[in-house]
Coordinates of C-alpha atoms in Angstrom, one line a residue:
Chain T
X1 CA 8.1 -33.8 -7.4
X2 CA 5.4 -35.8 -7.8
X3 CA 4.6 -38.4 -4.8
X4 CA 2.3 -41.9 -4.9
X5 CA 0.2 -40.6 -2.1
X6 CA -2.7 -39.7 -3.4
X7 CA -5.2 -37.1 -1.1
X8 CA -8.2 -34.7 -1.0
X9 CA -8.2 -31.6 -1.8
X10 CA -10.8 -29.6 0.2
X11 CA -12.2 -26.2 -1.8
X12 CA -12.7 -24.6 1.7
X13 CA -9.2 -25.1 2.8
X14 CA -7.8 -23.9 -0.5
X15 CA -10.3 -20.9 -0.3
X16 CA -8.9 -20.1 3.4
X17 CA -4.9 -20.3 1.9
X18 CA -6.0 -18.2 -0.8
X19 CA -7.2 -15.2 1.7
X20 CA -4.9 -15.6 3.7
X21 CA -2.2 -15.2 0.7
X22 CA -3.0 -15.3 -3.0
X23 CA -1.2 -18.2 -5.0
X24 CA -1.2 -20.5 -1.9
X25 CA -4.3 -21.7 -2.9
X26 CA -3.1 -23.1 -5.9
X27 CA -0.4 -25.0 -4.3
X28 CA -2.4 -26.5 -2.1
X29 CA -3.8 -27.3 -5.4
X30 CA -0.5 -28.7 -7.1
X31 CA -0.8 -25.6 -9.8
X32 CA 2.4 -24.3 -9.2
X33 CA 2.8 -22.5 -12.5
X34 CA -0.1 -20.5 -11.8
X35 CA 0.6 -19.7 -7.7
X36 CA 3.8 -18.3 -7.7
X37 CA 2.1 -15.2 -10.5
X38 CA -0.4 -14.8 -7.8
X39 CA 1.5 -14.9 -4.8
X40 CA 4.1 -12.1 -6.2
X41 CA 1.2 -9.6 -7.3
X42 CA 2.1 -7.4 -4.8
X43 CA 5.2 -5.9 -6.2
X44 CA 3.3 -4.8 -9.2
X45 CA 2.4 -1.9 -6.7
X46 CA 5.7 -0.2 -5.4
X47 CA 7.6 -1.4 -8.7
X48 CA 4.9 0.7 -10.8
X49 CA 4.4 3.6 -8.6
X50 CA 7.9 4.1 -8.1
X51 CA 8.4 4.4 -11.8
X52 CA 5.0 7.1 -11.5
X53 CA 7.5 8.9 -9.1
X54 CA 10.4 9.4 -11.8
X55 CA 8.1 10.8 -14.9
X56 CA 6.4 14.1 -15.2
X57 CA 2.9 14.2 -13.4
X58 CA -0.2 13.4 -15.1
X59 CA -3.4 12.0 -14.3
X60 CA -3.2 9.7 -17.1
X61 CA 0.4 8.8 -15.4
X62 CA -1.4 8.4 -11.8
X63 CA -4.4 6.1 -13.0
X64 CA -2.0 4.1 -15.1
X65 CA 0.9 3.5 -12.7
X66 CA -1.0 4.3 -9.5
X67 CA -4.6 3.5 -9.2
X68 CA -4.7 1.0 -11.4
X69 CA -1.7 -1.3 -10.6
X70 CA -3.5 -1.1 -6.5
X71 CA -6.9 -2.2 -8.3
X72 CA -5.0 -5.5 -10.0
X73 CA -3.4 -6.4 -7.2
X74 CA -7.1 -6.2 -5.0
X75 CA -8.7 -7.8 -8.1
X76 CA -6.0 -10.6 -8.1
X77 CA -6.6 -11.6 -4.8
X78 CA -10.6 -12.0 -5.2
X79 CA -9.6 -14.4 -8.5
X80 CA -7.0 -16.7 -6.8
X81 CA -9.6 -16.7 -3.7
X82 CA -12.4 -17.8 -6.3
X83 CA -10.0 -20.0 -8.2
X84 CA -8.7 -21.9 -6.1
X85 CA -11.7 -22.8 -4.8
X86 CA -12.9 -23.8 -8.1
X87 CA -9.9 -25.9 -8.6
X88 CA -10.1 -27.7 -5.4
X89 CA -13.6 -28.8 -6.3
X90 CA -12.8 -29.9 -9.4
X91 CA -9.7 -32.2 -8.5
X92 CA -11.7 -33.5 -6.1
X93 CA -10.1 -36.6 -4.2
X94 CA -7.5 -37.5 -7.1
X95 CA -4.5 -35.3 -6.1
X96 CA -0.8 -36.7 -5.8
X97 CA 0.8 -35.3 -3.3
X98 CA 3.7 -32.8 -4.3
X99 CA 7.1 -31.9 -2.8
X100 CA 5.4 -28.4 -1.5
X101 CA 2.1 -29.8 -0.4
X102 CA 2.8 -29.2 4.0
X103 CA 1.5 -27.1 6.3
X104 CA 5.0 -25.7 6.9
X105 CA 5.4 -24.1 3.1
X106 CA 2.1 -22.9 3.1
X107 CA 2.3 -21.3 6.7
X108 CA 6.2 -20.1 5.4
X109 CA 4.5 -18.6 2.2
X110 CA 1.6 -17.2 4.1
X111 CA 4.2 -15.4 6.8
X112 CA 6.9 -13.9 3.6
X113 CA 3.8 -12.8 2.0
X114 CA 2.1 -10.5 4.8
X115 CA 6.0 -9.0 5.8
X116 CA 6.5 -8.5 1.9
X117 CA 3.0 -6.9 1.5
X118 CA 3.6 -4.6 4.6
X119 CA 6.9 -3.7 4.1
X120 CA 6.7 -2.5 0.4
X121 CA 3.6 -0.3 1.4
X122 CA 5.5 1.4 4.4
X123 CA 8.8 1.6 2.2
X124 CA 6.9 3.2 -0.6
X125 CA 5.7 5.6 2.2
X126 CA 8.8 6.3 3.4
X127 CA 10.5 6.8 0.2
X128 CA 8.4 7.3 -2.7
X129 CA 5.3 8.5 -1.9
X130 CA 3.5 9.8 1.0
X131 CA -0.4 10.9 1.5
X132 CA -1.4 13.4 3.4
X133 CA -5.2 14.7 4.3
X134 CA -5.4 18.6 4.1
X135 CA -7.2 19.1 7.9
X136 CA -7.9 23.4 7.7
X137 CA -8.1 26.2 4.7
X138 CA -4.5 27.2 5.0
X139 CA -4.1 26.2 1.7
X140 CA -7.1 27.3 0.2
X141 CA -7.9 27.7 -2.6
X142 CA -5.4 25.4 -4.0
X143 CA -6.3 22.8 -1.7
X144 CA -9.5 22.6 0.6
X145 CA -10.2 21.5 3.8
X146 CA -10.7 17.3 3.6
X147 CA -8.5 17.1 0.2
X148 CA -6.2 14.3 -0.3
X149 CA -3.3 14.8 -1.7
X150 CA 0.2 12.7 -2.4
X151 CA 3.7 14.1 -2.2
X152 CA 6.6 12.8 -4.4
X153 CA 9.9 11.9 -1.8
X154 CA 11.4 10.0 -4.0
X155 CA 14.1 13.3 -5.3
X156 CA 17.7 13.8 -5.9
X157 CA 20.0 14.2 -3.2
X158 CA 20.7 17.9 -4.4
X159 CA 17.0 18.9 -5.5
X160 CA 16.5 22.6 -4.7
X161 CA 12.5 23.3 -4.6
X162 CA 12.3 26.4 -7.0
X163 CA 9.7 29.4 -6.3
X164 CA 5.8 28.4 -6.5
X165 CA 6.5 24.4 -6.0
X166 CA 4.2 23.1 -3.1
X167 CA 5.9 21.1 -0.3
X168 CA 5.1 19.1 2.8
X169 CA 7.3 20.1 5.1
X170 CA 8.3 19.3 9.1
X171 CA 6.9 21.9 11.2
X172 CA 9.6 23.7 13.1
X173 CA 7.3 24.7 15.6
X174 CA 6.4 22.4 18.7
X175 CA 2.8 23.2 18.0
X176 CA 0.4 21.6 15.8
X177 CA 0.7 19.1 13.6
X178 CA 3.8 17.7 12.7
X179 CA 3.7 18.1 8.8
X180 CA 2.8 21.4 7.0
X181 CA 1.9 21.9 3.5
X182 CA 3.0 25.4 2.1
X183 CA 3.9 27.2 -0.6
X184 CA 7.5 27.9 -1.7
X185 CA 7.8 31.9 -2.4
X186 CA 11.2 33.0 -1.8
X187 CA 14.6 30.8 -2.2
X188 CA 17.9 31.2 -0.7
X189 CA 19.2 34.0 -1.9
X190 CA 16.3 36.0 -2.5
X191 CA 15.5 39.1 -1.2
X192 CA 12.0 38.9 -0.2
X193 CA 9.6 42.0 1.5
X194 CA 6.0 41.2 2.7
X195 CA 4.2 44.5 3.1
X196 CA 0.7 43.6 4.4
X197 CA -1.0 42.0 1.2
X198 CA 2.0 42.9 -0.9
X199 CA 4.7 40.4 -1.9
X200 CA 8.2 41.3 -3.4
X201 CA 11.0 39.2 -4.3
X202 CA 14.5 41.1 -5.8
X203 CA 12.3 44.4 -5.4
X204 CA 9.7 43.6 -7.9
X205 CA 6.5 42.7 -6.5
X206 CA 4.6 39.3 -7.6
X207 CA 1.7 40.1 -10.6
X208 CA -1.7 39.4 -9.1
X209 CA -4.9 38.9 -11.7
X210 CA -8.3 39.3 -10.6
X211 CA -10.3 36.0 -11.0
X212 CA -13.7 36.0 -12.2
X213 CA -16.5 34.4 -9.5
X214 CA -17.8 32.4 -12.5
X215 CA -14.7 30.6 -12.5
X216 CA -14.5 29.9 -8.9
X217 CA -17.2 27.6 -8.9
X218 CA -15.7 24.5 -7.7
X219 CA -14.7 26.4 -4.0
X220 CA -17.8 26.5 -3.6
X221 CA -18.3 28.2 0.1
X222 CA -14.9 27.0 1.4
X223 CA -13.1 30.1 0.6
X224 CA -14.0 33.9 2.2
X225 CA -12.4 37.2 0.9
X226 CA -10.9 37.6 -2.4
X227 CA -9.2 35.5 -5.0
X228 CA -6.6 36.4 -6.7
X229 CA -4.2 34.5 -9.3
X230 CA -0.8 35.2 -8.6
X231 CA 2.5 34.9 -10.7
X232 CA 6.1 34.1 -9.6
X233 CA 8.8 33.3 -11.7
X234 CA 5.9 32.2 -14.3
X235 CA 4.2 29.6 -12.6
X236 CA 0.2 30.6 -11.7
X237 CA -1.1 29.7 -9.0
X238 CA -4.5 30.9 -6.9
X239 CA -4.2 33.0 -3.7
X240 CA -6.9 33.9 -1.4
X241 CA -6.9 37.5 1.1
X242 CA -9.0 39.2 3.5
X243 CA -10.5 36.5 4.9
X244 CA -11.1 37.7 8.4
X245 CA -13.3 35.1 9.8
X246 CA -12.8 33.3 13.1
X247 CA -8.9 32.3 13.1
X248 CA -7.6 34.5 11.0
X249 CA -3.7 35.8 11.4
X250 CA -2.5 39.0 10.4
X251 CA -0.2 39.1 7.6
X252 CA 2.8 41.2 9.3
X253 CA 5.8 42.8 7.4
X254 CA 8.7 40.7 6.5
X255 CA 12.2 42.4 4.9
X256 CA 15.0 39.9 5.0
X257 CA 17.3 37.8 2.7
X258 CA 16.9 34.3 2.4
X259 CA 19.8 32.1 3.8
X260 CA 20.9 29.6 2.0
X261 CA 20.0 26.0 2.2
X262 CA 16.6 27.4 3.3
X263 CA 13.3 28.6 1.3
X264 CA 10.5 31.0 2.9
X265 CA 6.9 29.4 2.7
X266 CA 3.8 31.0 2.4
X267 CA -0.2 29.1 2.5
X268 CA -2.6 30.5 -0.3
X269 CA -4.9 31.7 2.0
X270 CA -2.6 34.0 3.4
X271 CA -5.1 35.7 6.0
X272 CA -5.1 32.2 8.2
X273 CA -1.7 30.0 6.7
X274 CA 1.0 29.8 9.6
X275 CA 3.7 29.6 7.8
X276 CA 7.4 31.5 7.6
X277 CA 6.2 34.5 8.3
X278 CA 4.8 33.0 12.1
X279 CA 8.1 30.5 12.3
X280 CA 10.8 31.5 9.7
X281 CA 12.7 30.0 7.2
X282 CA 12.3 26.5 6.6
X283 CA 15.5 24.4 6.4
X284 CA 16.0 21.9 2.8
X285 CA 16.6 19.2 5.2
X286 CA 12.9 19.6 6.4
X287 CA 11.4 19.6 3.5
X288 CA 9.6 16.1 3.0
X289 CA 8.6 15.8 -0.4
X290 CA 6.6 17.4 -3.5
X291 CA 3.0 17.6 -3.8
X292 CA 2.3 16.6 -6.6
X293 CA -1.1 15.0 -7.0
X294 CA -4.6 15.7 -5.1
X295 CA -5.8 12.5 -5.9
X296 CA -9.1 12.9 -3.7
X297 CA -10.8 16.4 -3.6
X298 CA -13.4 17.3 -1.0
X299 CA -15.6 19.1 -3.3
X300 CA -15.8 18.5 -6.6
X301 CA -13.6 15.6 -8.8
X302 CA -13.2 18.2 -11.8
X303 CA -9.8 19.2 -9.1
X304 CA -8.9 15.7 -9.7
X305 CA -5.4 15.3 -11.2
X306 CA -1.7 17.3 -11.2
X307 CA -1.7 19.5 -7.6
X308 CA -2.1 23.3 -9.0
X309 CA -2.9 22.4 -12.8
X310 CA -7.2 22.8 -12.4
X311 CA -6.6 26.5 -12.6
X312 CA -9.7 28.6 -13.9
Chain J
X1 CA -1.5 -83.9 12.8
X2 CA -1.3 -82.2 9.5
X3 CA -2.4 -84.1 6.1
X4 CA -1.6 -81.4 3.9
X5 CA 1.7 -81.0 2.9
X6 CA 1.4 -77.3 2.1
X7 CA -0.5 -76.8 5.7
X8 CA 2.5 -78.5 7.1
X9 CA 4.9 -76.1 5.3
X10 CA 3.3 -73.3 6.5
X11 CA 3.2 -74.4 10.1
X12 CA 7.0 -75.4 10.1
X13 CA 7.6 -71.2 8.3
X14 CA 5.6 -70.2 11.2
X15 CA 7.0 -71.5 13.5
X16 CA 10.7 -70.4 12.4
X17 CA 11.2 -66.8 13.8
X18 CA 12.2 -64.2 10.6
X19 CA 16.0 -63.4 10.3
X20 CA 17.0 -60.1 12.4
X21 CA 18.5 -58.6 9.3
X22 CA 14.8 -58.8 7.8
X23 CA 13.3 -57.8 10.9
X24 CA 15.9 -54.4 11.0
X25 CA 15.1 -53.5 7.3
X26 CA 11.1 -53.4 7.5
X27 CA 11.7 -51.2 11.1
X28 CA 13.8 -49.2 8.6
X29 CA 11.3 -48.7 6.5
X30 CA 8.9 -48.0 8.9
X31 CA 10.6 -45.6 10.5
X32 CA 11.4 -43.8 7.3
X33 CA 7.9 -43.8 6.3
X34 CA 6.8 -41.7 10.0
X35 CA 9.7 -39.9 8.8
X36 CA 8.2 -39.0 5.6
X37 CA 4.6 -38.6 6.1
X38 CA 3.0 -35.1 6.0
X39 CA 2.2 -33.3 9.7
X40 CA -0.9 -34.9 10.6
X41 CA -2.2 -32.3 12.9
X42 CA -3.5 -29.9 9.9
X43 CA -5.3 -33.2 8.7
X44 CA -7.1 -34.4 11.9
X45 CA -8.2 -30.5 12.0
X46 CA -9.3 -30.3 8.9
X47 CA -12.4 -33.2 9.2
X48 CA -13.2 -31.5 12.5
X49 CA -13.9 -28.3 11.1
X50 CA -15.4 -29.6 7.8
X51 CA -17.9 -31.1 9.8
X52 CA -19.3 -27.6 11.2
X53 CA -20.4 -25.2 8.2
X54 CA -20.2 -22.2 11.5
X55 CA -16.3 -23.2 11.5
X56 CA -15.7 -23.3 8.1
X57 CA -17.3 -19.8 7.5
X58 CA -15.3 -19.0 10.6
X59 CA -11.7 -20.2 9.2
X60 CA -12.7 -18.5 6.0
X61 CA -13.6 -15.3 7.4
X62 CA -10.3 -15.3 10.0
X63 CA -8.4 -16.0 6.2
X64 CA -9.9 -12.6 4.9
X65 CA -9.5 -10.8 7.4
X66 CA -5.9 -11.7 8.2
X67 CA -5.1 -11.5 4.1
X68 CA -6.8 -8.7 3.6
X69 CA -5.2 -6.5 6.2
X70 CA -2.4 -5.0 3.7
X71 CA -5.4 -3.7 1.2
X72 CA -6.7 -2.3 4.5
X73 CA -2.6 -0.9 5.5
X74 CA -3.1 0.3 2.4
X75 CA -5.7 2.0 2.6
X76 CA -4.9 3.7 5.9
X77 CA -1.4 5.1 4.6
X78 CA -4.1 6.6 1.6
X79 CA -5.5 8.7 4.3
X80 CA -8.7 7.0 3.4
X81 CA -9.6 6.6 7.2
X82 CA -8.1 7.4 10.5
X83 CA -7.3 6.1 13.2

């Protein structure tokens, strides 16, 4: 409602309210119409990349309901700052006071705002989504050492990883870091033998191809030994062996059936991974989510995209 | 000794003291008018600090800084830097 008392509106005070929350500027303004767009921006990010987390991975998937949905929202926020501004210079000293023009709505609106904000980026963190920075070469070469990659949480009650999906998982070990990522080889149920460099599942060992250098450009020095690409249950993925540089592990025999409600891990670079061989089986309930995307390589953005898809 | 008969009117109204009920309903109104008015404090700060450009640039700055903070969650949570 419009009121008879007429007052200034200052374009530094409206540019302030407008940091400090986007929309509130425009109140402050008497543009109601246009503030309340502004001030609910944010949930354009966890209501978009939650949908990203229910369709099949793709980059075109990650820029469109990922990246650029986080750009908006910072790109919204610079406009209403600007805007308001503007509008506060323009209107000058003429404005009628409305119903929501106090220092207790805008402070109110400010305060929702930053717990809103905060709490949808945490709870799509908890529950959707989670980034994680690869620290060492265990995972090499699928991932290197400074990658950034993003793993899906948001799955069924019931989901059962199958054999070559890449999980984060908690590390049942009291040492290192808390989170692994690994390499699902073996299910429960599986029989599964490791004889040095050898891998069999059900008795028949996994298919390794050679890999050309030429095509292993984009490792550039971050892997030692020899790349390999290795099959099971169709899906490709690349391993790495006989790296035996500083920290490297040796690969040990394994023989043992898979219990169930548990999967046996394995890191690509299997010389210097700690993984199930070093701490067993790793329970479902520890499994934290997917990886799906490595959404910032270390080395070269041609890995950019789908987590395992940049084969050569 | 007043000549004017309006001048004398108006020094016999004022010297007749205004009716209590009339003197209760403009207190009314007064008091719903404090009532009503907008918290001043936000508008005696405001002149103060438009009168320094440092403070201004100041109160702008604290805005970003406190507004932007969820890109900056954000950006944390993205693994983009550590703490």
């Amino acid at each position: 409602m419009v009121s008879d008392t007429i007052s200034r509106r200052v374009p530094w005070v409206a540019l302030a309210l407008s940091l400090l929350s986007a929309g509130v500027g425009h109140l402050y303004c008497g543009r109601i119409a246009k503030g309340l767009p502004l001030y609910f921006a944010w949930l354009l990010v966890p209501i978009c990349i939650t949908i990203a987390a229910m369709l099949p991975p793709s980059p075109a998937l990650f820029m469109l309901l990922v990246l650029l949905p986080i750009a908006i929202v910072f790109f919204v926020y610079l406009y209403a700052a600007i805007d308001a501004w503007r509008l506060a210079s323009r209107i000058g000293p003429d404005h009628s006071l409305r119903d929501y023009n106090r220092a207790a709505i805008y402070t109110l609106l400010i305060v929702v705002q930053m717990i809103y904000a905060f709490g949808l980026i945490a709870g799509v963190r908890a529950w959707v989504y989670e980034a994680f920075r690869i620290p060492s070469s265990s995972m090499s070469p699928t991932f290197l050492p400074g990658d950034r990659i993003l793993a899906r949480k948001l799955m069924p009650h019931d989901h059962i990883p199958k054999r070559g999906d890449l999980i984060v998982y908690n590390n049942p070990s009291p040492n290192g870091a808390t989170k692994f990522v690994g390499r699902v080889v073996a299910i429960a149920g599986d029989h599964l033998e490791i004889h040095g460099e050898r891998v069999l599942i059900n008795g028949k060992e996994l298919e390794r191809d050679p890999v050309p250098d030429e095509a292993l450009t984009f490792l550039g020095d971050k892997t030692q030994g020899r790349v390999a690409m290795e099959v099971n249950s169709g899906r490709r993925y690349l391993v790495a062996y006989g790296d035996t540089s500083d920290g490297a592990r040796s690969l040990g025999d394994f023989d043992a059936t898979i219990p169930s409600h548990q999967v046996f891990i394995l890191g690509d670079n299997r010389e210097r991974a700690k993984d199930s061989r070093h701490f067993g089986t790793i329970q479902l309930a520890d499994i934290v989510g997917d990886v799906e995307y490595l959404y910032w390589p270390s080395h070269t953005w041609s890995r950019f995209g789908v987590a395992n898809d940049q084969l050569p | 000794m007043v000549d004017n008969p309006f001048d004398e009117w108006l020094a016999k109204r004022r010297n007749v003291s205004p009716s209590e009920t009339l003197v209760d309903q403009i207190m009314s109104r007064v008091e719903n008018l404090e009532h009503q008015r907008p918290d001043t404090w936000p508008l005696r700060l405001i002149p103060r600090i438009e009168q320094s450009p440092a403070a201004r640039w100041a109160v702008c700055g604290g805005a970003l800084v406190i507004g932007g903070s969820p890109f900056l969650f954000l950006a944390y949570v993205a693994q983009l830097f550590t703490f």
